[in-house]
XYZ file of C-alpha atoms in Angstrom:
523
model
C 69.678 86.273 92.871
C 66.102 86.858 92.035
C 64.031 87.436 95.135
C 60.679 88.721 93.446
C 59.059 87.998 90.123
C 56.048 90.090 88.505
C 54.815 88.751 85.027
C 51.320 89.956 83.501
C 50.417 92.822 85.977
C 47.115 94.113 84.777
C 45.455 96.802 86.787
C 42.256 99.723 86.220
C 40.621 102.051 87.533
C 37.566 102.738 85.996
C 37.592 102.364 82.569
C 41.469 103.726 82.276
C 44.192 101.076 82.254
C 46.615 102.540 84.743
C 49.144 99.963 83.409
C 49.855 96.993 81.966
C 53.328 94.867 82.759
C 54.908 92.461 80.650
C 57.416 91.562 83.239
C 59.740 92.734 86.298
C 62.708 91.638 88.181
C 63.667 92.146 91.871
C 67.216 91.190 92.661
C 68.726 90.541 96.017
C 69.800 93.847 97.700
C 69.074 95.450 94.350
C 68.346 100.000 95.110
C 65.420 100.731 93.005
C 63.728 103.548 92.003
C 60.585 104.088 90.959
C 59.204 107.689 88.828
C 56.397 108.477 87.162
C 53.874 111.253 86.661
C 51.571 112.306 89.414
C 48.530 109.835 89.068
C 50.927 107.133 87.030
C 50.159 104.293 89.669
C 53.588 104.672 91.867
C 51.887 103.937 95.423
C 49.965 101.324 93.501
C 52.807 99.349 91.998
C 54.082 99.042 95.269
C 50.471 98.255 97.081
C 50.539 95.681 94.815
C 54.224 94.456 95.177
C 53.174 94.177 99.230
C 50.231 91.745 98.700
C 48.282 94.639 99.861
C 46.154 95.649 96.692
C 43.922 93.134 94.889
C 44.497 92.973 90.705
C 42.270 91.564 88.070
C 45.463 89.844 86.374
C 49.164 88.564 87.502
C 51.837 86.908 88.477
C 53.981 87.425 91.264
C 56.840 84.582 92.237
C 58.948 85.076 95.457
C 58.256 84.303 98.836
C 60.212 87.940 100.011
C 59.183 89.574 103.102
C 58.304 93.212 101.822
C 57.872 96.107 104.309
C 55.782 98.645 102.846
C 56.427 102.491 104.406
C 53.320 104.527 103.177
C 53.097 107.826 102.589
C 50.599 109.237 103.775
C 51.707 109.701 107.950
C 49.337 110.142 110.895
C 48.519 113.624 111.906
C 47.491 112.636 114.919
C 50.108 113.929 117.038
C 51.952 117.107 118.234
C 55.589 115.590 116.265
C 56.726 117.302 113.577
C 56.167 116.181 110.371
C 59.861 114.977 110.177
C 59.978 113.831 113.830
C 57.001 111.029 112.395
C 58.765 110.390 109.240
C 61.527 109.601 110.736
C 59.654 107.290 113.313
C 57.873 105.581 110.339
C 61.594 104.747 108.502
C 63.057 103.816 112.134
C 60.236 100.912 112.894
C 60.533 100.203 108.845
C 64.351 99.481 109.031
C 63.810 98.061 112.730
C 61.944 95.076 110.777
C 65.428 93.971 109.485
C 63.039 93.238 106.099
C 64.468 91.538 102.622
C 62.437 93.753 100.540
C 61.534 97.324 101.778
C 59.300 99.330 99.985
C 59.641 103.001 100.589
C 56.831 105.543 99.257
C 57.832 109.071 99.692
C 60.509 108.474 102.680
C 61.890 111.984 102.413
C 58.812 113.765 103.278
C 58.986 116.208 105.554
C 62.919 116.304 106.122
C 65.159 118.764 106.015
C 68.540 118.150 104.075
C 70.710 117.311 107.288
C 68.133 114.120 108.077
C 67.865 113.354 104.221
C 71.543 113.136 103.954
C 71.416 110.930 107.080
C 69.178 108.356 105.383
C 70.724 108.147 102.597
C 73.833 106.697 104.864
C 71.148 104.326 106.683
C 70.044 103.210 103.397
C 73.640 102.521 101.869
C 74.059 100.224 105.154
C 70.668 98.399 104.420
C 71.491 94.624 103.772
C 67.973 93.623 101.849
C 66.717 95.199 98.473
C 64.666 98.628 98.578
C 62.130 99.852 95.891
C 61.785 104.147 96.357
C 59.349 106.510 95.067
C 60.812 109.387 95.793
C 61.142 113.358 94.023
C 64.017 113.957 95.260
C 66.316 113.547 92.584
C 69.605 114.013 94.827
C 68.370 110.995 96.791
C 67.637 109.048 94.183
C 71.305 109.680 92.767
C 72.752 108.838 96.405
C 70.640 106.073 96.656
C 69.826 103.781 93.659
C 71.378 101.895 91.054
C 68.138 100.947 88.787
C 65.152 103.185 87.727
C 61.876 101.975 86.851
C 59.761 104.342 85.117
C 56.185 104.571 84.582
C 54.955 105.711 81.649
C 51.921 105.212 79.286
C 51.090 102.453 80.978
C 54.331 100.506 81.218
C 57.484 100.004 83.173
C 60.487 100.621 81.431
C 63.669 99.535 83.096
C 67.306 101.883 82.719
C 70.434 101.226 85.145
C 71.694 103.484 87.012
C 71.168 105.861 89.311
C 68.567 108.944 88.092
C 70.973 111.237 86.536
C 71.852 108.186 84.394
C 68.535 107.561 83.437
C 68.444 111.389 82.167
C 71.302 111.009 80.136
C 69.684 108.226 78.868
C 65.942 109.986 78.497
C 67.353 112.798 76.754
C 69.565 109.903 74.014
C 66.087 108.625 73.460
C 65.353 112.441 72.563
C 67.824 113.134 70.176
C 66.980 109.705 68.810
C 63.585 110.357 67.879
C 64.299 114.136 66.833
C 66.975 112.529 64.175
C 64.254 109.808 63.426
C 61.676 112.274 62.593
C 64.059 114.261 60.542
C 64.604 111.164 58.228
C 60.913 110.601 58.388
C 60.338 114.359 57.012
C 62.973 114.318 54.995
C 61.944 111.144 52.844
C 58.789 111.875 53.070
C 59.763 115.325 51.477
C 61.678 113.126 48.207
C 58.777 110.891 47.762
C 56.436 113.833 47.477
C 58.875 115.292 44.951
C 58.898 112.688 43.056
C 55.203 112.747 42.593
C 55.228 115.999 41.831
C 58.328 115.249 39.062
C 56.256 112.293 37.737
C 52.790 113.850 37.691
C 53.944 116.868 35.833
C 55.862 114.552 33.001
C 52.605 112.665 32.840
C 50.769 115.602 31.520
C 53.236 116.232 29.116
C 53.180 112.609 27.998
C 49.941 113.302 25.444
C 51.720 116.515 23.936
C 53.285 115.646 20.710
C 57.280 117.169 20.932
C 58.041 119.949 18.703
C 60.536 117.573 17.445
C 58.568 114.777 16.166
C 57.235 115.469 12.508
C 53.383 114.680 11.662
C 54.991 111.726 9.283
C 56.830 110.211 12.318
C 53.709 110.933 14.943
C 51.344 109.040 12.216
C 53.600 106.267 12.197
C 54.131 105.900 15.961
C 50.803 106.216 16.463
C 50.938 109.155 18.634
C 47.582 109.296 20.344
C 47.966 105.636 21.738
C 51.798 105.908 22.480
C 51.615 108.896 24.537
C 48.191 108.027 26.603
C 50.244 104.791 27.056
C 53.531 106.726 28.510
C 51.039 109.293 30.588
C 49.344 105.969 32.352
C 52.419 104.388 32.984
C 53.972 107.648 34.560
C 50.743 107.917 37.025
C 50.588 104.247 37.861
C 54.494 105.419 39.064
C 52.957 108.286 41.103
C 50.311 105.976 42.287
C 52.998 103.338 43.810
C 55.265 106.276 45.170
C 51.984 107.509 47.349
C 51.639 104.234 48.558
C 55.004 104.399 49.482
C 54.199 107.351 51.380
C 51.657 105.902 53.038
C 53.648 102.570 54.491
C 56.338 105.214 55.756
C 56.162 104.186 59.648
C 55.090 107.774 60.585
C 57.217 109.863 63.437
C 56.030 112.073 65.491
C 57.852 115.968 66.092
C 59.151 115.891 69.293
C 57.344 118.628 71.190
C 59.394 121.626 71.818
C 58.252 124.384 74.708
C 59.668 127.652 73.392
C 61.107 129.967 75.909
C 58.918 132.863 76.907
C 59.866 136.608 76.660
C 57.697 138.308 79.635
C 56.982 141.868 80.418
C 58.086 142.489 84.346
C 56.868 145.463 85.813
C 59.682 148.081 86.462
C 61.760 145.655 85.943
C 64.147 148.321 83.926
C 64.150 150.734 86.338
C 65.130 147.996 89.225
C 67.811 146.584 87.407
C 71.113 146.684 89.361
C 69.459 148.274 92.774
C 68.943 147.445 96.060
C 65.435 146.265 96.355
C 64.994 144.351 100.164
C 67.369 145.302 102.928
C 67.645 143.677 106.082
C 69.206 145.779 109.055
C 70.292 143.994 112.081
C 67.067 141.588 112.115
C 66.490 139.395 114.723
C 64.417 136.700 115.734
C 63.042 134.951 119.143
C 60.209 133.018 120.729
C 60.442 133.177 124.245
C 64.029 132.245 125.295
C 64.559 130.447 122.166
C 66.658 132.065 119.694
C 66.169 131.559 115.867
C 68.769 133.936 114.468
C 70.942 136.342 116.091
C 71.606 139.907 114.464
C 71.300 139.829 110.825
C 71.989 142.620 107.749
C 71.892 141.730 104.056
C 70.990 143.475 100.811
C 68.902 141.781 97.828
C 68.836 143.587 94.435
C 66.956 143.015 91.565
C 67.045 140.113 89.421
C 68.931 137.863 91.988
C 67.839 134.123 92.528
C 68.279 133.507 96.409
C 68.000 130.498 98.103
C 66.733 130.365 102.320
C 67.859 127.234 103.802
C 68.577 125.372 107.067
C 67.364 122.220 109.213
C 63.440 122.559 110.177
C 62.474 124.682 112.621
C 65.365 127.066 112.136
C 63.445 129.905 110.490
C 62.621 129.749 107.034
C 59.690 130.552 106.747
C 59.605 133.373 109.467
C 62.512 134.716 107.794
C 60.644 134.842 104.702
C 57.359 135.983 106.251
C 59.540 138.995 107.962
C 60.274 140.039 104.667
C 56.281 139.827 103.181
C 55.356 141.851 106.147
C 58.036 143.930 106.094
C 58.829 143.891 110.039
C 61.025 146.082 111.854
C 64.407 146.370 110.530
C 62.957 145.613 106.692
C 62.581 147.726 103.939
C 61.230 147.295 100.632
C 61.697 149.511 97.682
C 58.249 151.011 96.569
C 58.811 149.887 93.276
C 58.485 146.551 93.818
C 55.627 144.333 93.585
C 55.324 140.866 95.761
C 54.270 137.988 94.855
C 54.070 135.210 97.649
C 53.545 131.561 96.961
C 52.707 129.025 100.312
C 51.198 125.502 100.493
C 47.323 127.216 101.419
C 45.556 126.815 98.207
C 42.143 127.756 99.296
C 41.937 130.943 97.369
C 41.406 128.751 94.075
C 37.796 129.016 92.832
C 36.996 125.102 92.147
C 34.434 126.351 89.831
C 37.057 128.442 87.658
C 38.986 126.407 84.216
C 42.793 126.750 84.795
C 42.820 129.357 81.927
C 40.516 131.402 84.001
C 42.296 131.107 87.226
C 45.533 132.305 85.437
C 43.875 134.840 83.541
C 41.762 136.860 85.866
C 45.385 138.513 87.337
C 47.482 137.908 84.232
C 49.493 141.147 82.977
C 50.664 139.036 79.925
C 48.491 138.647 76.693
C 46.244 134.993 76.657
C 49.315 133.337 74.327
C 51.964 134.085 76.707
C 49.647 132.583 79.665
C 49.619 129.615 77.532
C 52.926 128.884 77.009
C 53.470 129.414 80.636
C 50.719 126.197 81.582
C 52.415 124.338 78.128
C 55.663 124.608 79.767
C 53.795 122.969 83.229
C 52.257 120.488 80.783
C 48.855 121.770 80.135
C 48.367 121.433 77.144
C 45.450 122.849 74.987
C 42.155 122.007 75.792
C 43.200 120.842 79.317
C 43.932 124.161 80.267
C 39.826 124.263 80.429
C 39.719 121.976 83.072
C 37.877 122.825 86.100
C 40.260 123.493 89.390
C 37.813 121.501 91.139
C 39.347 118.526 89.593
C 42.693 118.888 89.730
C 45.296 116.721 91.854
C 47.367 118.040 94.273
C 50.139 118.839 92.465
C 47.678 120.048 89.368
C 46.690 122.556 91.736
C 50.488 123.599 92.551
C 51.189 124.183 89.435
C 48.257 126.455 88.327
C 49.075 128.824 91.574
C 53.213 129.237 90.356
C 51.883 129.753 87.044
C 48.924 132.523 87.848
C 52.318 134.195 90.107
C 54.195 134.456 87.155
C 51.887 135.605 85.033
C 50.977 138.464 87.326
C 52.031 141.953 88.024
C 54.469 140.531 90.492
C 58.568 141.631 89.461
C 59.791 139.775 93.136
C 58.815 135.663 93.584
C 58.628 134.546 97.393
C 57.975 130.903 97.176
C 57.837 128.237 100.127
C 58.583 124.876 99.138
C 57.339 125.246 95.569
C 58.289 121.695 94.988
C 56.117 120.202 97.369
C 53.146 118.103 96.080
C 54.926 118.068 92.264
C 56.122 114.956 90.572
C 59.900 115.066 89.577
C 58.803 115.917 85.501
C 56.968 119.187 87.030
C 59.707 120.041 89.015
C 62.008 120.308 86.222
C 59.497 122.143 84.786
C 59.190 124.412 87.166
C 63.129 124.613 87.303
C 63.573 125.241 83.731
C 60.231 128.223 84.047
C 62.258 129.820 87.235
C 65.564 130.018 85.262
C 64.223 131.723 82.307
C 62.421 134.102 85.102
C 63.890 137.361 84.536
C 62.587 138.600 88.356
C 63.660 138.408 91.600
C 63.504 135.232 93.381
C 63.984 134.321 96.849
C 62.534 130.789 97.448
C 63.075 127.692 100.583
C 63.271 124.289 99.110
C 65.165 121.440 100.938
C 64.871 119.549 97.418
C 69.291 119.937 96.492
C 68.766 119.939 92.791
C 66.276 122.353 92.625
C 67.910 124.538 94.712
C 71.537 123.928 92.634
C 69.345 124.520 89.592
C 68.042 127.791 90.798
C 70.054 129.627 93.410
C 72.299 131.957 92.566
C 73.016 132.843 96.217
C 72.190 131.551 99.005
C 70.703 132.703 103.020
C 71.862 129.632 105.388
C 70.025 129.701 108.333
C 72.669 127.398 110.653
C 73.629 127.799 114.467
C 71.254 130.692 115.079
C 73.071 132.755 112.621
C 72.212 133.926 109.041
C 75.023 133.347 106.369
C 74.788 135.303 103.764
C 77.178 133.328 100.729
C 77.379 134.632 97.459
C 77.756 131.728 94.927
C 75.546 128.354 94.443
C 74.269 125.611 96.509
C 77.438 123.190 95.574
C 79.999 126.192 96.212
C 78.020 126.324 99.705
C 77.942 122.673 100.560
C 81.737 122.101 99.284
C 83.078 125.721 101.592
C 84.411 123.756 104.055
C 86.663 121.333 102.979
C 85.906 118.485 105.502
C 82.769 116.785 104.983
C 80.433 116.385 107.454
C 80.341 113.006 108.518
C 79.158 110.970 111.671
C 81.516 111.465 114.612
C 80.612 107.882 115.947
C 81.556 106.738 112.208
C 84.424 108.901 112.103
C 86.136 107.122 114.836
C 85.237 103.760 113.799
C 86.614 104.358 110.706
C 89.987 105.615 112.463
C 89.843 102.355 114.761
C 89.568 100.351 111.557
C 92.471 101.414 110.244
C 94.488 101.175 112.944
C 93.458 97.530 113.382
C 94.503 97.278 109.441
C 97.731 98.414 110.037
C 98.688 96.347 113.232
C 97.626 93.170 111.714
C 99.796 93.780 109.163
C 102.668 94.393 111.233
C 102.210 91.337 113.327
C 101.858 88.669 110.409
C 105.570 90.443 109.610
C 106.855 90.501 113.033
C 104.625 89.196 116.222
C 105.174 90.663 119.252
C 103.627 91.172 122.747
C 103.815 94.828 122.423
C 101.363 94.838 119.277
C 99.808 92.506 120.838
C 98.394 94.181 123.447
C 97.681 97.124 120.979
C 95.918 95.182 118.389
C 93.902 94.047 121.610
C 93.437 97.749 123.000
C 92.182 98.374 119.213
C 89.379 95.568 119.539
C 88.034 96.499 122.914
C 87.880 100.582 121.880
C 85.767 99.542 118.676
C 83.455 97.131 120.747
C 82.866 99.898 123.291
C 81.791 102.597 120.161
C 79.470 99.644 118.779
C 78.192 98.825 122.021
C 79.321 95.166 122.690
């Protein structure tokens, strides 16, 4: 059933259309979700969806109660940023609402509480629109993606690894497309070529034809008339040219080759070690006693619920505290969400440049690969978006004489495009990496190895993030849920063995059953 209707959505800002809709479907208890560029008109859309936005030009049918989450959170408040995310989703879902509209609802959690509402959503009984860039969630959670692009929605099913697959069909599609563009373009033009050259040939009297036989065919006049008619064929053939419906090369980044300092000399060796590190505030404990070794050219992965220690952990190392070393040889570079050391007044180029090791046209494919593409790289950084700004900072890193990435929740601020990006940059990277993220593809993408920072010790596992989360054989799953789920099945079974054979004995236990699962729900 249809519970919301949006026909000739019209909206700008300015004197740029940020996007123009033909027509969109909400269906009852329908998981949506919603991508698009940074700046692509996400949080609008669903401004807009909640009767909170005014447009210059639609429709919208449906009399659907919509809840809209924001994202942007108060600040006001000693919480943690995932204690008042998770207050904002609690009074969201408390509203029992047909249509919730979520913007961002991961923010701010680590992967335990993200996990945990993905469950809360699966149990949600109206429909739910997401903007989210976390690509794991949006696998968990949806079953339609609506994707903003150029202006438009377009619509796939599925969840966002099926809209992938299908992103990168549309691809191939257009690289084969452009291939038979080229490639009859290429025959035409070879024809022309074929026809133009027999055209000047046309007024040369063959070697074969006698002056008697040229006199009586009338040479002059024969051959000018062959030469026009083989040009008015060339003539038609470029207009066929012209009326091809012209394709486009798809763009392709080209992997870059950089220079990383000492980078031979490192390779294989022990670069960080950790000795029986420790870490407390007070009374509370972070981690107990820790060793663990990182050489060269590893990709390793810090992570654990917030407030565990990431980022201390990772600060311990930058600082190299008591019970670190670091080999001399190795050069740090360290990545955090304060951006302040950006010059507004510098271009990107300039910003990347002024610490750059690599020549100018490596330092451009670098900002290519995180879409800047040629003359935006002169853009002031005075102008750039949040995640603009992101970007330019991992980029002038790379670029640098660093040979050893630290990086704290690179992903942060980036739209799901520049974090695969980023992703597809850090694999290629041919340093050492050791990076927090709580965003589960990135981390599966990059990781190598990971530091788990769980019940205030460090585990040090040797293998991906999926070899990590599938170690233990059990899921984790709600206890509460657990035992429901036990209770359930147990009911299952007794009912089925009293419409066989009734008796007072399962009786009693079917009734036994009842009252234990009304006492977990609290009836």
């Amino acid at each position: 059933m249809i519970i919301k209707e949006l026909m000739n959505i019209t909206y700008e800002i300015g004197d740029r259309k940020l996007f123009d809709i033909e027509h969109l479907q909400i269906r009852d208890k329908e998981r949506i979700g919603l991508v698009g560029r940074n700046g692509s008109g996400k949080t609008t859309l669903l401004e807009i969806i909640a009767g909170k936005r005014n447009i210059q030009s639609a429709t919208i049918s449906g009399e659907t109660s919509a809840t809209l989450l924001p994202q942007l959170k108060r600040t006001d408040t000693v919480k943690s940023g995932g204690e008042i995310t998770q207050q904002y989703i609690d009074k969201a879902l408390a509203r029992k609402t047909e249509l919730l509209l979520a913007d961002e609802p991961t923010t701010n959690l680590d992967t335990s509480r993200i996990e945990r509402m993905e469950r809360t959503f699966e149990r949600l009984q109206g429909a739910v629109i997401i903007v989210s860039h976390d690509r794991a969630f949006l696998d968990a959670t949806c079953e339609t993606i609506w994707e903003i692009a150029d202006g438009n929605v377009d619509v796939y099913k599925g969840n966002y690894s099926d809209f992938a697959r299908q992103k990168e069909l549309k691809i191939q599609e257009h690289e084969k497309a452009y291939e038979n563009y080229v490639q009859k373009k290429q025959q035409l033009e070879d024809a022309i070529v074929l026809k133009e050259k027999k055209a000047e040939r046309a007024t040369k009297k063959p070697k074969s034809l006698s002056s008697s036989e040229a006199r009586l065919k009338g040479a002059k006049p024969y051959f000018a008339k062959k030469q026009k008619k083989l040009q008015q064929v060339a003539k038609s053939i470029e207009t066929r040219i012209e009326k091809l419906e012209r394709v486009e090369k798809v763009k392709e980044l080209p992997p870059i080759k950089m220079t990383i300092p000492n980078q031979e000399s490192l390779q294989g060796r022990t670069i960080i070690r950790a000795d029986a590190i420790t870490q407390a505030f007070g009374k509370r404990v972070l981690w107990n006693e820790a060793s663990f070794q990182i050489k060269a050219g590893e990709k390793i992965a810090v992570i654990g619920e917030n407030g565990s220690g990431k980022t201390t952990l990772i600060k311990k190392v930058i600082n190299e505290e008591s019970g670190l070393s670091i080999s001399p040889a190795v050069k740090l570079g360290y990545f955090s969400q304060n951006l302040d050391g950006l010059d507004p007044q510098k271009s990107i180029l300039e910003t990347v440049m002024e610490t750059a090791i690599q020549d100018e046209s490596i330092v451009r494919t670098v900002l290519a690969r995180l879409h800047f593409f040629r003359d935006t790289v002169y853009k002031q950084m005075g102008v750039l978006s949040g995640g603009e700004r992101v970007k330019v900072a991992l980029a002038k890193l790379m670029v640098s004489d660093c040979n050893t990435l630290i990086l704290d929740e690179p992903t942060n601020f980036l739209d799901i495009y520049a974090m695969e990006e980023l992703g597809s940059l850090l694999e290629e990277y041919e340093g050492t990496i050791l990076f927090v993220s709580h965003d589960r593809m990135f981390t599966s993408q990059i990781a190598e190895r990971i530091l788990a920072i769980e019940n205030k010790e460090i585990i040090d596992f040797h293998g991906g993030y999926e070899e990590f989360k599938n170690r233990k054989m059990k899921p984790e799953v709600d206890t509460k849920e657990q035992e429901l789920l036990v209770i359930e099945t147990k009911i299952s079974e007794v009912l089925s063995k009293l419409s066989l054979e009734p008796s007072e004995t399962l009786d009693k236990e079917f009734q036994s059953l009842l009252k234990e699962k009304r006492k977990l729900l609290g009836k």
